[in-house]
């Protein structure tokens, strides 16, 4: 291969294809969005990648399937999506997302599994195994510390090393080591000062050298900052493609000696391996069974739903009951998130339609306008009238597409005001009120004491209508458990004081205290704890046995827990095993999830669950030695039905040769969460971080650079002009779906575009804006108007050069 050919292979051809080199018989391969279904766009699709995609099965997103705590279910879903990729000639599915739910307001939480890295890693690994067993690659994303949408392309996540190692990296590590994804996608953001797309320590030292990853590292779309630096750091493929500027910069760097050609060769070899592997598995004659995939989507929604409350066993409902079904979300379900994971379902079920098909005694009222927070008194009155004549009222509420999406973070943790008021009014006319909750993230529930039952469907996918009806009437038994904590109120969360940060940095001051790790350690009341979920049957925990009560840090511990279904229905239980250090010189969470298993039990059946705890279950990361250390002492092994429903406990003593340092004095804030409720001082966080904290003030954003955003330069003349042009182009592409979908996409684009760095606009423009033109825009924004105009005119795309010729 020539130097130019090698360089060209390291960027995409367009939005979704790698480059082909016909001279050498190297074909292009197709990648497509996921991860809860295939989002393949037709040929000639819009540059922004937001228009309608081909029909595919819309499985429940990760926020939902995580509540199944069922790796085998995730493997089945992955296999089904892999089959759909086979039919559509897609070689790599862009997923799963394994980022930690640091804060409940992150707009993209619906794409992620959990606040817990152990659970996230297990589920992601299973999904990857399922997809790749079909000969289709996956792209584990977004690596790493991509935990918000606000300024996601430029924000600098300031994370201490211990939190990075114990919270934000383990999910990736487990997925890489257990499932071997073909590709990993680096995140947009900076991490401790360096863009993830060019951080050698992250991409090479940790991912490749420590974890053994041998696949292709590609950028998120538009995440490339400095192409040569990225290549040197271990980044192989820049996406999307369509420009040759960075290809030329690689060639120039090699010719000048700035970049060793062996570094380029290394990336090219990985890319050729990926392309050959993908080509070997392409099949032109494969067709998946859409009915079977729809049935799997229904099963996934059913097994992932979480029964959060069921006073007086009001559920399941009798089919003879006179019911009032209230809420527009029953008529038009919210079944998936918005943004790059938006699937065009092969079919779609709504709960009200399914109820109508089953010849039940029901009456219906909308109750609220889903496109607004405003209270409509007539809709409320109609709903209350319908409810007043019913034996049981089932109200469907939740977050609409306008409330949560990729591209922006939620502004609060509340439901729309008109929905909260609806529930309050209905509670005044009915004692038998059941809430069905839809949405991808926790919400505050000021009405929780006024309802008898709460069934959380999260985002149930295309078969959610049948799933929710099956659960309400007992054709299926709820068995999901929360994969995240539901706080009483947003301000109770440890990260609330430091989210989303900005304008330049976001500080992860809470360190390892995320989710239940914080709430349980600080003894903070919650609405529903991590791991919580009820059933229509009752499971008892009878006894626990350990393989040893004294062991060394090199031994493994076998844990046996006997559980019995003492109820009258078949049901599943998720046995959770937590580890607690009885006393420690290192600040630690009250307890941490270290093993789990889901088991199906017939009425009266008992079974022994066997789980294994290895050294890692007892270790903490020590920054000074850059090693995982196990402290000698007593540890409690706790089995429970949630992080706060703890049933059995045994104690084990570990004898370790590791010397664990005591940093109590410098890090006192982190040992005192019960009293300070997570309020960490500058001094304590700086001591934990190990270096002075970086600035995050507005003045640091000038002069403008290629990393300045459209919003940054919007106050300049050229910025206003460019902003209008780009927003107008994006809005012209926004033709997918109904009014709500279009409004949601418009909101997403307006937020995203304002926070797009100029370099990323050039990368994603499909050649409409060259790098030279972008440099000219930066000059003009910095008041070098004439030089900027000259630069822009000289950098027009070749197809537009005729515009400079006299007519």
Short mmCIF file of C-alpha atoms in Angstrom, two decimals, residues 6-7 9-12 143 183-189 194-205 207-208 213 215-240 246-247 249-250 259 262-271 759 763 771:
data_model
loop_
_atom_site.label_atom_id
_atom_site.label_comp_id
_atom_site.label_asym_id
_atom_site.label_seq_id
_atom_site.Cartn_x
_atom_site.Cartn_y
_atom_site.Cartn_z
CA UNK A 6 -2.71 3.69 4.28
CA UNK A 7 -3.62 7.13 5.57
CA UNK A 9 -7.97 3.84 5.32
CA UNK A 10 -7.89 5.55 8.73
CA UNK A 11 -10.99 7.65 8.08
CA UNK A 12 -14.46 6.79 6.85
CA UNK A 143 -14.83 5.31 26.30
CA UNK A 183 -14.25 -2.28 18.16
CA UNK A 184 -14.32 0.28 20.96
CA UNK A 185 -15.60 3.83 20.44
CA UNK A 186 -13.84 6.68 22.22
CA UNK A 187 -15.91 9.44 23.81
CA UNK A 188 -16.23 13.08 22.80
CA UNK A 189 -15.14 14.65 26.06
CA UNK A 194 -6.89 15.42 27.36
CA UNK A 195 -9.45 14.50 24.71
CA UNK A 196 -10.41 10.83 24.97
CA UNK A 197 -9.75 10.51 21.24
CA UNK A 198 -6.05 11.21 21.73
CA UNK A 199 -5.30 10.04 25.26
CA UNK A 200 -2.51 7.47 24.97
CA UNK A 201 -2.86 6.31 28.56
CA UNK A 202 -6.55 5.56 28.12
CA UNK A 203 -6.46 4.10 24.62
CA UNK A 204 -3.19 2.19 24.67
CA UNK A 205 -1.77 1.80 28.18
CA UNK A 207 -7.31 -0.53 27.04
CA UNK A 208 -4.72 -2.40 25.03
CA UNK A 213 -7.97 -5.28 23.60
CA UNK A 215 -9.56 -4.61 17.93
CA UNK A 216 -10.16 -1.28 16.22
CA UNK A 217 -10.50 1.97 18.15
CA UNK A 218 -12.79 4.41 16.38
CA UNK A 219 -13.96 7.89 17.30
CA UNK A 220 -17.47 8.87 18.11
CA UNK A 221 -18.90 10.81 15.17
CA UNK A 222 -17.01 14.12 15.04
CA UNK A 223 -14.90 13.39 18.15
CA UNK A 224 -11.50 13.65 16.44
CA UNK A 225 -9.51 16.64 17.69
CA UNK A 226 -5.91 16.25 16.50
CA UNK A 227 -5.74 13.38 14.00
CA UNK A 228 -2.01 12.78 14.23
CA UNK A 229 -2.04 12.86 18.03
CA UNK A 230 -5.01 10.50 18.01
CA UNK A 231 -3.27 8.02 15.74
CA UNK A 232 -0.16 8.10 17.90
CA UNK A 233 -2.29 7.51 21.00
CA UNK A 234 -3.92 4.41 19.51
CA UNK A 235 -6.98 5.77 17.70
CA UNK A 236 -7.35 3.82 14.44
CA UNK A 237 -10.44 5.08 12.63
CA UNK A 238 -11.89 8.58 12.42
CA UNK A 239 -15.63 8.77 11.79
CA UNK A 240 -17.49 10.01 9.89
CA UNK A 246 -6.87 14.58 8.12
CA UNK A 247 -5.65 11.95 5.66
CA UNK A 249 -2.19 15.55 7.80
CA UNK A 250 -1.22 11.92 8.50
CA UNK A 259 4.73 10.27 13.17
CA UNK A 262 5.11 1.93 11.93
CA UNK A 263 2.41 3.59 14.04
CA UNK A 264 0.29 4.08 10.94
CA UNK A 265 1.00 0.51 9.82
CA UNK A 266 -0.21 -0.78 13.18
CA UNK A 267 -3.60 0.91 12.77
CA UNK A 268 -3.90 -0.14 9.13
CA UNK A 269 -3.25 -3.76 10.11
CA UNK A 270 -6.06 -3.60 12.67
CA UNK A 271 -8.42 -2.05 10.14
CA UNK A 759 -13.77 21.22 14.08
CA UNK A 763 -15.78 16.70 10.09
CA UNK A 771 -11.04 22.64 7.49
#
